[in-house]
Amino acid sequence: MSDKLPSGILRIVENNHGGVSPEHRKNTAGMKETSLPTPETVKIPMQMHIGAPCEPLVKAGDTVEIGDRIADSEAAVSAPIHASVSGKVKRITEIRNPADGGLVKAVEINADEEQKWRQDIKAPEIHSREDFIKAVRDSGLVGLGGAGFPTHVKLDIKAPAKADLLIANGAECEPYITVDDYCMQHQSDDLLAGIAACLKWIGIERCVIAIEDNKPEAIRALAEKIRSEREKYKAVDVMAMPADYPRGAEKVLIQNVSGRHVPLGKLPADTGCLVLNVTTLMFIGQYLRTGKPLVDKLLTVDGSAVGKAQNVRVPIGTRIGDVMEFCGGFSEQPALIMMGGPMMGLALSSPDYVVLKNNNALLALTEDDFIIDKEQECIRCAKCLDRCPMYLQPVSLMRAVRAGDAEKLQELGVMNCMECGSCAYICSAHIPLVQYIRHGKKILREAGGK
Amino acid sequence: MAVKKKGAPRGKTSSAKTPLLILSSSPHFHSRVSTQRLMGDVLIALIPAVIAATVFYGPRTLLMLAVAIAVCVLSEYLARKVMQRPNTISDLSATVTAVILTLNLPIDMPLWQLALGCVAAIIVVKQIFGGIGQNFVNPAMTARLMLVTSFGSSFTRYSTPDFMIKHGLVDSVRSLSEVDAITSASPLTALKAGPAGVASAPSIKDMIFGLHSTAAIGETCTIAILIGLIWLLARRVIKIHIPLAFVGTVAVLSLLFSGFDFTFMLYQLLSGGLLFAAVFMATDYTTSPLTNKGKIIYGIGLGVITCLIRFWGNLPEGVSFSLILMNIFVPHIDNWTRTPIFGQKEAERLEKEAQG
């Protein structure tokens, strides 16, 4: 870790290997939060997290209030789901999962006029680590940075692994997205409370809030808050990092902040680091204060085809077309609509998909705003090697995929690719390297490798 | 890809004009770097060398370039057509090959021989192996070697730049001719005699500015080549590893060979095709290793083979053969020098600790 600036902000000086510098386009930074009026209906999918899907606990005709648990699962890796509007369950239906195109069950709720929260909601009482982890599970929380991994599973670090450093991930390195920035500036009380609860109940000594330096307001807001209550937050530091991509990727961030490398085949927890997104931590603080489970999301709606870019709070399960419409509709014909940022986001085939727990942005881009060029022959310029934060060889992986060579894919470590897209972003021959690599993972899995 | 909702549309704008959407795999942004841009930068980097060649050897340089570019581009176009592959002349790689090959040839090379070299470079070396990115040896250098072996006499007439004759700067060249009147007046030939040959070579200053006779028109002016190098580095087209390892190895071996004669070493660096090849040919993406470590090994290999030929071989110059020989090693160098994956070293250390 590097020197401490007088203001109490730590700063990373060294540059890490790899990565790229796409334009930031943080157009919505500094904007006020808006709220979507309650939609007529929501369709809440039973799979909005990594792990086992939930089963509905309600049936058609049931009346629900906001915050009612409408779905859950017995599986260890899963997270319960709550009603995001009050009203009547219209039916249990099926909708497409945008990630793989498969069908998932969904609870469709017709919203009523009043929109009321369930009455018995109160802040949970926490007396032990177990209480804390159960409370996080009850809140329905998943990783809000985009991954959607159930947070209670991540918190429940099993011995002998032990965390000594909590890293609050405020990198937000994807272009456009500013919801973490918003959270750090305007919800810093809940964020710091969430951090304090994790440190206390999980038994972690220190926390570093790592923020890219293109968010000076967030850095200043948090540093000032921590300094004004230094005694209370003496275990917490703010760290500024150069703003490039993919600074916020878990392994990259751990290495940046702590200098530790996650050994191949091990989990980040094995380095003693626990990484949670700032909005995830903020939500923990908010849940401990209010007891209100995860039912809505703040989304950055932006892109050249969007009428009025803004950060809007949206009930989970809202149709994406309805959100777009609230944001002024399409100013121009969009060629690409996606969930998440342009580097790792998911292109959608229609505006009929719904907002998920782990969404943080909806983007609509016009044709001029991005290029899909024809794939050309690789000229071996080796720029992909230089940019890969995992030190993989995307060009060699691509050739092994073309040859269908599972053994070679294993040798080259295809499974270690986190699909950040830096290689394809920089590729002079415009080869869709990430797509090749995803296919390579499939080839290897089918051949029984890992 | 246009998705129509079942039942009545919601009657609002976004549904009403549901557009055709692109479903591409992430990332959806691109840096807009392209093969064409990289090749364009190489051409720009070659401009100083082309200007120097034109100044020193006269307008025939431009005629040779025009013929070479026309033949290379046409060969590429026709080869792709015959093989029913997409046309690739717009990526500018054929043009780069044409310019580099021309700058590697003597000024009085007959045009038909030049054209033949271009056809060999593009069709035999590049397209038959699948086109850009697929050739395992450098097209321009292979074509040059083919021309050297086929039309050796064209290469023995090392000519004195017009510029020097016009400006009465031929004295040093004359004196060289007396040293070895039969074959040539190239500094490298003079240096074949070892450190003693330095006495009959042109002055270091003349070597740097290009006031000496050479076999190839692009090798003349050191400054022009270095400007090209700076451009390529600044535009991040190439990395310094290969040129530095190549030239550095020749420098070290020259010092060792001559018993630390610094002047001899300088002459070795400034003579022949060393710098031109180190900057423009050894750094060819397709025929050089991927990793930084590999690039350094490759550069050292080039330097060693060049010196072996220069000091002990029959030929005055070893750059061409060293390049072709090292090209063949590239796939192996790539295999030997794979960078460990992120966390691989830590995993191996943990394994060792667990065992011992």
Tab-separated table of N, CA, C and O in Angstrom, chain B residues 24-124:
chain	number	residue	atom	x	y	z
B	24	SER	N	-25.015	-8.413	-29.960
B	24	SER	CA	-23.599	-8.775	-29.998
B	24	SER	C	-23.140	-9.208	-28.621
B	24	SER	O	-23.741	-8.868	-27.610
B	25	SER	N	-22.031	-9.951	-28.610
B	25	SER	CA	-21.423	-10.380	-27.360
B	25	SER	C	-20.613	-9.204	-26.808
B	25	SER	O	-20.079	-8.410	-27.567
B	26	SER	N	-20.507	-9.111	-25.476
B	26	SER	CA	-19.726	-8.023	-24.895
B	26	SER	C	-18.249	-8.225	-25.210
B	26	SER	O	-17.833	-9.349	-25.455
B	27	PRO	N	-17.398	-7.228	-25.212
B	27	PRO	CA	-17.694	-5.819	-24.978
B	27	PRO	C	-18.358	-5.147	-26.184
B	27	PRO	O	-18.123	-5.564	-27.312
B	28	HIS	N	-19.160	-4.134	-25.891
B	28	HIS	CA	-19.873	-3.449	-26.962
B	28	HIS	C	-19.133	-2.209	-27.433
B	28	HIS	O	-19.571	-1.538	-28.349
B	29	PHE	N	-18.035	-1.893	-26.761
B	29	PHE	CA	-17.215	-0.756	-27.189
B	29	PHE	C	-15.906	-1.272	-27.750
B	29	PHE	O	-15.432	-2.340	-27.364
B	30	HIS	N	-15.331	-0.502	-28.627
B	30	HIS	CA	-14.044	-0.877	-29.198
B	30	HIS	C	-13.145	0.355	-29.243
B	30	HIS	O	-13.614	1.469	-29.402
B	31	SER	N	-11.851	0.098	-29.107
B	31	SER	CA	-10.894	1.204	-29.081
B	31	SER	C	-10.736	1.855	-30.448
B	31	SER	O	-10.124	2.903	-30.574
B	32	ARG	N	-11.285	1.225	-31.476
B	32	ARG	CA	-11.189	1.710	-32.855
B	32	ARG	C	-9.783	1.623	-33.420
B	32	ARG	O	-9.470	2.241	-34.437
B	33	VAL	N	-8.919	0.888	-32.756
B	33	VAL	CA	-7.631	0.560	-33.370
B	33	VAL	C	-7.927	-0.469	-34.451
B	33	VAL	O	-8.803	-1.290	-34.302
B	34	SER	N	-7.204	-0.383	-35.568
B	34	SER	CA	-7.418	-1.375	-36.612
B	34	SER	C	-6.097	-1.738	-37.257
B	34	SER	O	-5.117	-1.015	-37.132
B	35	THR	N	-6.086	-2.862	-37.959
B	35	THR	CA	-4.899	-3.274	-38.706
B	35	THR	C	-4.488	-2.158	-39.662
B	35	THR	O	-3.307	-1.831	-39.781
B	36	GLN	N	-5.496	-1.567	-40.290
B	36	GLN	CA	-5.227	-0.494	-41.242
B	36	GLN	C	-4.501	0.676	-40.576
B	36	GLN	O	-3.545	1.219	-41.112
B	37	ARG	N	-4.940	1.038	-39.361
B	37	ARG	CA	-4.306	2.153	-38.667
B	37	ARG	C	-2.864	1.809	-38.316
B	37	ARG	O	-1.957	2.639	-38.466
B	38	LEU	N	-2.643	0.584	-37.847
B	38	LEU	CA	-1.284	0.177	-37.471
B	38	LEU	C	-0.370	0.182	-38.692
B	38	LEU	O	0.759	0.696	-38.650
B	39	MET	N	-0.855	-0.377	-39.812
B	39	MET	CA	-0.045	-0.411	-41.032
B	39	MET	C	0.189	1.013	-41.551
B	39	MET	O	1.256	1.333	-42.060
B	40	GLY	N	-0.836	1.854	-41.406
B	40	GLY	CA	-0.691	3.262	-41.805
B	40	GLY	C	0.424	3.928	-41.018
B	40	GLY	O	1.227	4.685	-41.564
B	41	ASP	N	0.495	3.606	-39.722
B	41	ASP	CA	1.561	4.170	-38.891
B	41	ASP	C	2.932	3.664	-39.326
B	41	ASP	O	3.913	4.409	-39.278
B	42	VAL	N	3.015	2.406	-39.745
B	42	VAL	CA	4.292	1.887	-40.235
B	42	VAL	C	4.699	2.655	-41.500
B	42	VAL	O	5.860	3.043	-41.652
B	43	LEU	N	3.728	2.893	-42.372
B	43	LEU	CA	4.039	3.647	-43.610
B	43	LEU	C	4.534	5.055	-43.274
B	43	LEU	O	5.505	5.540	-43.862
B	44	ILE	N	3.875	5.688	-42.310
B	44	ILE	CA	4.312	7.032	-41.907
B	44	ILE	C	5.741	6.966	-41.358
B	44	ILE	O	6.586	7.796	-41.678
B	45	ALA	N	6.019	5.918	-40.573
B	45	ALA	CA	7.355	5.776	-39.988
B	45	ALA	C	8.407	5.552	-41.066
B	45	ALA	O	9.597	5.832	-40.853
B	46	LEU	N	7.987	5.046	-42.221
B	46	LEU	CA	8.938	4.777	-43.309
B	46	LEU	C	9.229	6.029	-44.137
B	46	LEU	O	10.186	6.056	-44.927
B	47	ILE	N	8.404	7.057	-43.983
B	47	ILE	CA	8.560	8.262	-44.818
B	47	ILE	C	9.965	8.880	-44.708
B	47	ILE	O	10.587	9.169	-45.737
B	48	PRO	N	10.524	9.071	-43.495
B	48	PRO	CA	11.876	9.651	-43.439
B	48	PRO	C	12.900	8.833	-44.225
B	48	PRO	O	13.735	9.405	-44.950
B	49	ALA	N	12.798	7.511	-44.138
B	49	ALA	CA	13.751	6.671	-44.867
B	49	ALA	C	13.545	6.808	-46.368
B	49	ALA	O	14.516	6.822	-47.145
B	50	VAL	N	12.284	6.944	-46.788
B	50	VAL	CA	11.999	7.123	-48.217
B	50	VAL	C	12.562	8.469	-48.683
B	50	VAL	O	13.199	8.562	-49.750
B	51	ILE	N	12.363	9.505	-47.876
B	51	ILE	CA	12.887	10.830	-48.247
B	51	ILE	C	14.411	10.770	-48.348
B	51	ILE	O	15.003	11.240	-49.335
B	52	ALA	N	15.046	10.154	-47.364
B	52	ALA	CA	16.504	10.060	-47.376
B	52	ALA	C	16.982	9.324	-48.619
B	52	ALA	O	17.922	9.759	-49.310
B	53	ALA	N	16.309	8.216	-48.925
B	53	ALA	CA	16.714	7.435	-50.103
B	53	ALA	C	16.563	8.254	-51.378
B	53	ALA	O	17.407	8.214	-52.275
B	54	THR	N	15.462	9.030	-51.449
B	54	THR	CA	15.225	9.843	-52.648
B	54	THR	C	16.286	10.934	-52.767
B	54	THR	O	16.793	11.205	-53.860
B	55	VAL	N	16.625	11.551	-51.641
B	55	VAL	CA	17.646	12.612	-51.675
B	55	VAL	C	18.995	12.026	-52.093
B	55	VAL	O	19.675	12.566	-52.973
B	56	PHE	N	19.348	10.896	-51.521
B	56	PHE	CA	20.680	10.344	-51.783
B	56	PHE	C	20.778	9.657	-53.134
B	56	PHE	O	21.789	9.733	-53.809
B	57	TYR	N	19.723	8.956	-53.530
B	57	TYR	CA	19.829	8.150	-54.745
B	57	TYR	C	19.005	8.679	-55.914
B	57	TYR	O	18.993	8.076	-56.979
B	58	GLY	N	18.267	9.748	-55.705
B	58	GLY	CA	17.543	10.353	-56.809
B	58	GLY	C	16.154	9.779	-57.025
B	58	GLY	O	15.718	8.880	-56.314
B	59	PRO	N	15.457	10.332	-58.036
B	59	PRO	CA	14.036	10.014	-58.255
B	59	PRO	C	13.772	8.552	-58.627
B	59	PRO	O	12.637	8.102	-58.543
B	60	ARG	N	14.802	7.813	-59.019
B	60	ARG	CA	14.527	6.413	-59.354
B	60	ARG	C	13.953	5.670	-58.145
B	60	ARG	O	13.196	4.699	-58.296
B	61	THR	N	14.295	6.142	-56.945
B	61	THR	CA	13.731	5.564	-55.729
B	61	THR	C	12.208	5.543	-55.796
B	61	THR	O	11.567	4.539	-55.498
B	62	LEU	N	11.645	6.695	-56.205
B	62	LEU	CA	10.187	6.815	-56.237
B	62	LEU	C	9.593	5.915	-57.316
B	62	LEU	O	8.526	5.322	-57.122
B	63	LEU	N	10.305	5.801	-58.436
B	63	LEU	CA	9.837	4.910	-59.504
B	63	LEU	C	9.785	3.468	-58.984
B	63	LEU	O	8.810	2.740	-59.187
B	64	MET	N	10.858	3.076	-58.301
B	64	MET	CA	10.901	1.714	-57.756
B	64	MET	C	9.767	1.481	-56.766
B	64	MET	O	9.100	0.436	-56.781
B	65	LEU	N	9.526	2.487	-55.908
B	65	LEU	CA	8.443	2.359	-54.923
B	65	LEU	C	7.102	2.201	-55.621
B	65	LEU	O	6.281	1.353	-55.240
B	66	ALA	N	6.883	3.014	-56.655
B	66	ALA	CA	5.594	2.979	-57.354
B	66	ALA	C	5.382	1.603	-57.982
B	66	ALA	O	4.300	1.015	-57.859
B	67	VAL	N	6.416	1.095	-58.625
B	67	VAL	CA	6.290	-0.226	-59.259
B	67	VAL	C	6.025	-1.285	-58.197
B	67	VAL	O	5.121	-2.130	-58.331
B	68	ALA	N	6.792	-1.238	-57.091
B	68	ALA	CA	6.652	-2.257	-56.042
B	68	ALA	C	5.255	-2.234	-55.437
B	68	ALA	O	4.619	-3.286	-55.263
B	69	ILE	N	4.770	-1.039	-55.127
B	69	ILE	CA	3.433	-0.949	-54.510
B	69	ILE	C	2.381	-1.479	-55.475
B	69	ILE	O	1.514	-2.280	-55.097
B	70	ALA	N	2.485	-1.068	-56.742
B	70	ALA	CA	1.495	-1.514	-57.730
B	70	ALA	C	1.509	-3.041	-57.837
B	70	ALA	O	0.453	-3.687	-57.795
B	71	VAL	N	2.701	-3.626	-57.928
B	71	VAL	CA	2.780	-5.084	-58.122
B	71	VAL	C	2.307	-5.815	-56.858
B	71	VAL	O	1.564	-6.796	-56.937
B	72	CYS	N	2.722	-5.352	-55.685
B	72	CYS	CA	2.313	-6.015	-54.438
B	72	CYS	C	0.801	-5.972	-54.260
B	72	CYS	O	0.168	-6.983	-53.950
B	73	VAL	N	0.225	-4.808	-54.440
B	73	VAL	CA	-1.215	-4.661	-54.214
B	73	VAL	C	-1.990	-5.495	-55.243
B	73	VAL	O	-2.949	-6.195	-54.889
B	74	LEU	N	-1.538	-5.452	-56.481
B	74	LEU	CA	-2.206	-6.226	-57.524
B	74	LEU	C	-2.084	-7.730	-57.237
B	74	LEU	O	-3.054	-8.486	-57.366
B	75	SER	N	-0.891	-8.156	-56.808
B	75	SER	CA	-0.695	-9.577	-56.489
B	75	SER	C	-1.635	-10.003	-55.376
B	75	SER	O	-2.247	-11.070	-55.432
B	76	GLU	N	-1.722	-9.165	-54.353
B	76	GLU	CA	-2.593	-9.488	-53.226
B	76	GLU	C	-4.047	-9.584	-53.699
B	76	GLU	O	-4.759	-10.523	-53.362
B	77	TYR	N	-4.454	-8.603	-54.499
B	77	TYR	CA	-5.834	-8.570	-54.984
B	77	TYR	C	-6.148	-9.833	-55.777
B	77	TYR	O	-7.157	-10.507	-55.549
B	78	LEU	N	-5.241	-10.171	-56.719
B	78	LEU	CA	-5.499	-11.325	-57.587
B	78	LEU	C	-5.452	-12.635	-56.791
B	78	LEU	O	-6.287	-13.514	-56.983
B	79	ALA	N	-4.485	-12.731	-55.871
B	79	ALA	CA	-4.372	-13.962	-55.081
B	79	ALA	C	-5.647	-14.199	-54.281
B	79	ALA	O	-6.171	-15.317	-54.227
B	80	ARG	N	-6.166	-13.146	-53.643
B	80	ARG	CA	-7.385	-13.286	-52.856
B	80	ARG	C	-8.550	-13.673	-53.751
B	80	ARG	O	-9.404	-14.463	-53.376
B	81	LYS	N	-8.581	-13.068	-54.950
B	81	LYS	CA	-9.656	-13.343	-55.904
B	81	LYS	C	-9.620	-14.831	-56.286
B	81	LYS	O	-10.639	-15.515	-56.238
B	82	VAL	N	-8.434	-15.307	-56.673
B	82	VAL	CA	-8.304	-16.694	-57.111
B	82	VAL	C	-8.655	-17.655	-55.971
B	82	VAL	O	-9.317	-18.668	-56.169
B	83	MET	N	-8.235	-17.316	-54.751
B	83	MET	CA	-8.511	-18.191	-53.613
B	83	MET	C	-9.911	-18.000	-53.052
B	83	MET	O	-10.282	-18.627	-52.052
B	84	GLN	N	-10.661	-17.102	-53.656
B	84	GLN	CA	-12.029	-16.791	-53.221
B	84	GLN	C	-12.077	-16.430	-51.740
B	84	GLN	O	-12.888	-16.940	-50.966
B	85	ARG	N	-11.174	-15.575	-51.362
B	85	ARG	CA	-11.147	-15.067	-49.992
B	85	ARG	C	-11.483	-13.581	-50.031
B	85	ARG	O	-11.329	-12.941	-51.065
B	86	PRO	N	-11.901	-13.022	-48.865
B	86	PRO	CA	-12.201	-11.582	-48.852
B	86	PRO	C	-10.980	-10.738	-49.234
B	86	PRO	O	-9.843	-11.086	-48.896
B	87	ASN	N	-11.255	-9.676	-49.940
B	87	ASN	CA	-10.189	-8.783	-50.383
B	87	ASN	C	-9.551	-8.074	-49.188
B	87	ASN	O	-10.242	-7.587	-48.308
B	88	THR	N	-8.221	-8.045	-49.139
B	88	THR	CA	-7.569	-7.473	-47.958
B	88	THR	C	-6.618	-6.324	-48.296
B	88	THR	O	-5.837	-5.910	-47.439
B	89	ILE	N	-6.679	-5.804	-49.524
B	89	ILE	CA	-5.686	-4.782	-49.858
B	89	ILE	C	-5.863	-3.518	-49.017
B	89	ILE	O	-4.921	-2.786	-48.786
B	90	SER	N	-7.079	-3.297	-48.499
B	90	SER	CA	-7.307	-2.064	-47.744
B	90	SER	C	-6.624	-2.082	-46.377
B	90	SER	O	-6.519	-1.046	-45.724
B	91	ASP	N	-6.140	-3.244	-45.917
B	91	ASP	CA	-5.448	-3.249	-44.619
B	91	ASP	C	-4.022	-2.689	-44.732
B	91	ASP	O	-3.324	-2.564	-43.722
B	92	LEU	N	-3.586	-2.369	-45.950
B	92	LEU	CA	-2.309	-1.683	-46.219
B	92	LEU	C	-1.076	-2.558	-45.978
B	92	LEU	O	0.047	-2.095	-46.147
B	93	SER	N	-1.274	-3.822	-45.600
B	93	SER	CA	-0.095	-4.637	-45.310
B	93	SER	C	0.717	-4.920	-46.574
B	93	SER	O	1.944	-4.991	-46.528
B	94	ALA	N	0.049	-5.049	-47.718
B	94	ALA	CA	0.777	-5.291	-48.973
B	94	ALA	C	1.626	-4.068	-49.330
B	94	ALA	O	2.759	-4.193	-49.809
B	95	THR	N	1.076	-2.887	-49.057
B	95	THR	CA	1.821	-1.652	-49.330
B	95	THR	C	3.061	-1.573	-48.440
B	95	THR	O	4.141	-1.199	-48.891
B	96	VAL	N	2.890	-1.950	-47.165
B	96	VAL	CA	4.034	-1.930	-46.255
B	96	VAL	C	5.117	-2.880	-46.756
B	96	VAL	O	6.303	-2.520	-46.823
B	97	THR	N	4.730	-4.086	-47.156
B	97	THR	CA	5.696	-5.053	-47.690
B	97	THR	C	6.429	-4.458	-48.892
B	97	THR	O	7.656	-4.578	-49.008
B	98	ALA	N	5.678	-3.796	-49.786
B	98	ALA	CA	6.273	-3.209	-50.991
B	98	ALA	C	7.341	-2.181	-50.628
B	98	ALA	O	8.458	-2.204	-51.170
B	99	VAL	N	7.016	-1.294	-49.697
B	99	VAL	CA	7.959	-0.225	-49.343
B	99	VAL	C	9.193	-0.810	-48.663
B	99	VAL	O	10.329	-0.451	-48.976
B	100	ILE	N	8.968	-1.757	-47.743
B	100	ILE	CA	10.104	-2.330	-47.017
B	100	ILE	C	11.003	-3.118	-47.967
B	100	ILE	O	12.231	-2.992	-47.921
B	101	LEU	N	10.404	-3.873	-48.874
B	101	LEU	CA	11.220	-4.637	-49.832
B	101	LEU	C	12.059	-3.680	-50.689
B	101	LEU	O	13.266	-3.877	-50.856
B	102	THR	N	11.423	-2.643	-51.217
B	102	THR	CA	12.134	-1.694	-52.077
B	102	THR	C	13.316	-1.061	-51.346
B	102	THR	O	14.419	-0.950	-51.892
B	103	LEU	N	13.076	-0.657	-50.112
B	103	LEU	CA	14.151	-0.001	-49.356
B	103	LEU	C	15.280	-0.978	-49.024
B	103	LEU	O	16.346	-0.573	-48.589
B	104	ASN	N	15.043	-2.271	-49.240
B	104	ASN	CA	16.063	-3.283	-49.001
B	104	ASN	C	16.852	-3.637	-50.255
B	104	ASN	O	17.644	-4.566	-50.230
B	105	LEU	N	16.606	-2.915	-51.356
B	105	LEU	CA	17.240	-3.279	-52.629
B	105	LEU	C	18.159	-2.157	-53.097
B	105	LEU	O	17.986	-1.004	-52.712
B	106	PRO	N	19.137	-2.488	-53.967
B	106	PRO	CA	20.008	-1.444	-54.503
B	106	PRO	C	19.273	-0.584	-55.542
B	106	PRO	O	18.285	-1.015	-56.118
B	107	ILE	N	19.791	0.612	-55.766
B	107	ILE	CA	19.095	1.598	-56.592
B	107	ILE	C	18.997	1.176	-58.050
B	107	ILE	O	18.037	1.506	-58.732
B	108	ASP	N	19.979	0.412	-58.524
B	108	ASP	CA	19.915	0.072	-59.951
B	108	ASP	C	19.342	-1.312	-60.203
B	108	ASP	O	19.547	-1.912	-61.242
B	109	MET	N	18.591	-1.812	-59.269
B	109	MET	CA	17.902	-3.087	-59.437
B	109	MET	C	16.967	-2.977	-60.640
B	109	MET	O	16.114	-2.089	-60.674
B	110	PRO	N	17.077	-3.875	-61.616
B	110	PRO	CA	16.151	-3.813	-62.754
B	110	PRO	C	14.703	-3.943	-62.274
B	110	PRO	O	14.422	-4.741	-61.364
B	111	LEU	N	13.808	-3.189	-62.875
B	111	LEU	CA	12.425	-3.157	-62.399
B	111	LEU	C	11.741	-4.520	-62.500
B	111	LEU	O	10.911	-4.864	-61.671
B	112	TRP	N	12.102	-5.288	-63.531
B	112	TRP	CA	11.434	-6.594	-63.657
B	112	TRP	C	11.846	-7.541	-62.523
B	112	TRP	O	11.058	-8.347	-62.054
B	113	GLN	N	13.094	-7.373	-62.065
B	113	GLN	CA	13.533	-8.190	-60.932
B	113	GLN	C	12.806	-7.758	-59.662
B	113	GLN	O	12.361	-8.582	-58.850
B	114	LEU	N	12.652	-6.459	-59.503
B	114	LEU	CA	11.907	-5.912	-58.364
B	114	LEU	C	10.483	-6.460	-58.357
B	114	LEU	O	9.976	-6.925	-57.328
B	115	ALA	N	9.846	-6.434	-59.535
B	115	ALA	CA	8.464	-6.911	-59.642
B	115	ALA	C	8.379	-8.390	-59.283
B	115	ALA	O	7.454	-8.826	-58.586
B	116	LEU	N	9.349	-9.141	-59.733
B	116	LEU	CA	9.365	-10.565	-59.426
B	116	LEU	C	9.461	-10.779	-57.907
B	116	LEU	O	8.775	-11.637	-57.334
B	117	GLY	N	10.294	-9.989	-57.270
B	117	GLY	CA	10.432	-10.058	-55.812
B	117	GLY	C	9.107	-9.770	-55.130
B	117	GLY	O	8.732	-10.436	-54.160
B	118	CYS	N	8.391	-8.779	-55.629
B	118	CYS	CA	7.098	-8.416	-55.042
B	118	CYS	C	6.104	-9.562	-55.161
B	118	CYS	O	5.382	-9.881	-54.210
B	119	VAL	N	6.067	-10.189	-56.331
B	119	VAL	CA	5.152	-11.313	-56.539
B	119	VAL	C	5.505	-12.439	-55.564
B	119	VAL	O	4.633	-13.046	-54.932
B	120	ALA	N	6.812	-12.702	-55.415
B	120	ALA	CA	7.237	-13.767	-54.503
B	120	ALA	C	6.820	-13.438	-53.073
B	120	ALA	O	6.297	-14.293	-52.351
B	121	ALA	N	7.038	-12.187	-52.657
B	121	ALA	CA	6.712	-11.792	-51.279
B	121	ALA	C	5.229	-11.984	-51.000
B	121	ALA	O	4.847	-12.576	-49.983
B	122	ILE	N	4.396	-11.480	-51.884
B	122	ILE	CA	2.957	-11.485	-51.608
B	122	ILE	C	2.336	-12.857	-51.859
B	122	ILE	O	1.582	-13.370	-51.030
B	123	ILE	N	2.657	-13.452	-52.992
B	123	ILE	CA	1.950	-14.691	-53.330
B	123	ILE	C	2.604	-15.911	-52.667
B	123	ILE	O	1.937	-16.663	-51.957
B	124	VAL	N	3.909	-16.063	-52.849
B	124	VAL	CA	4.538	-17.292	-52.345
B	124	VAL	C	4.645	-17.269	-50.817
B	124	VAL	O	4.258	-18.210	-50.135
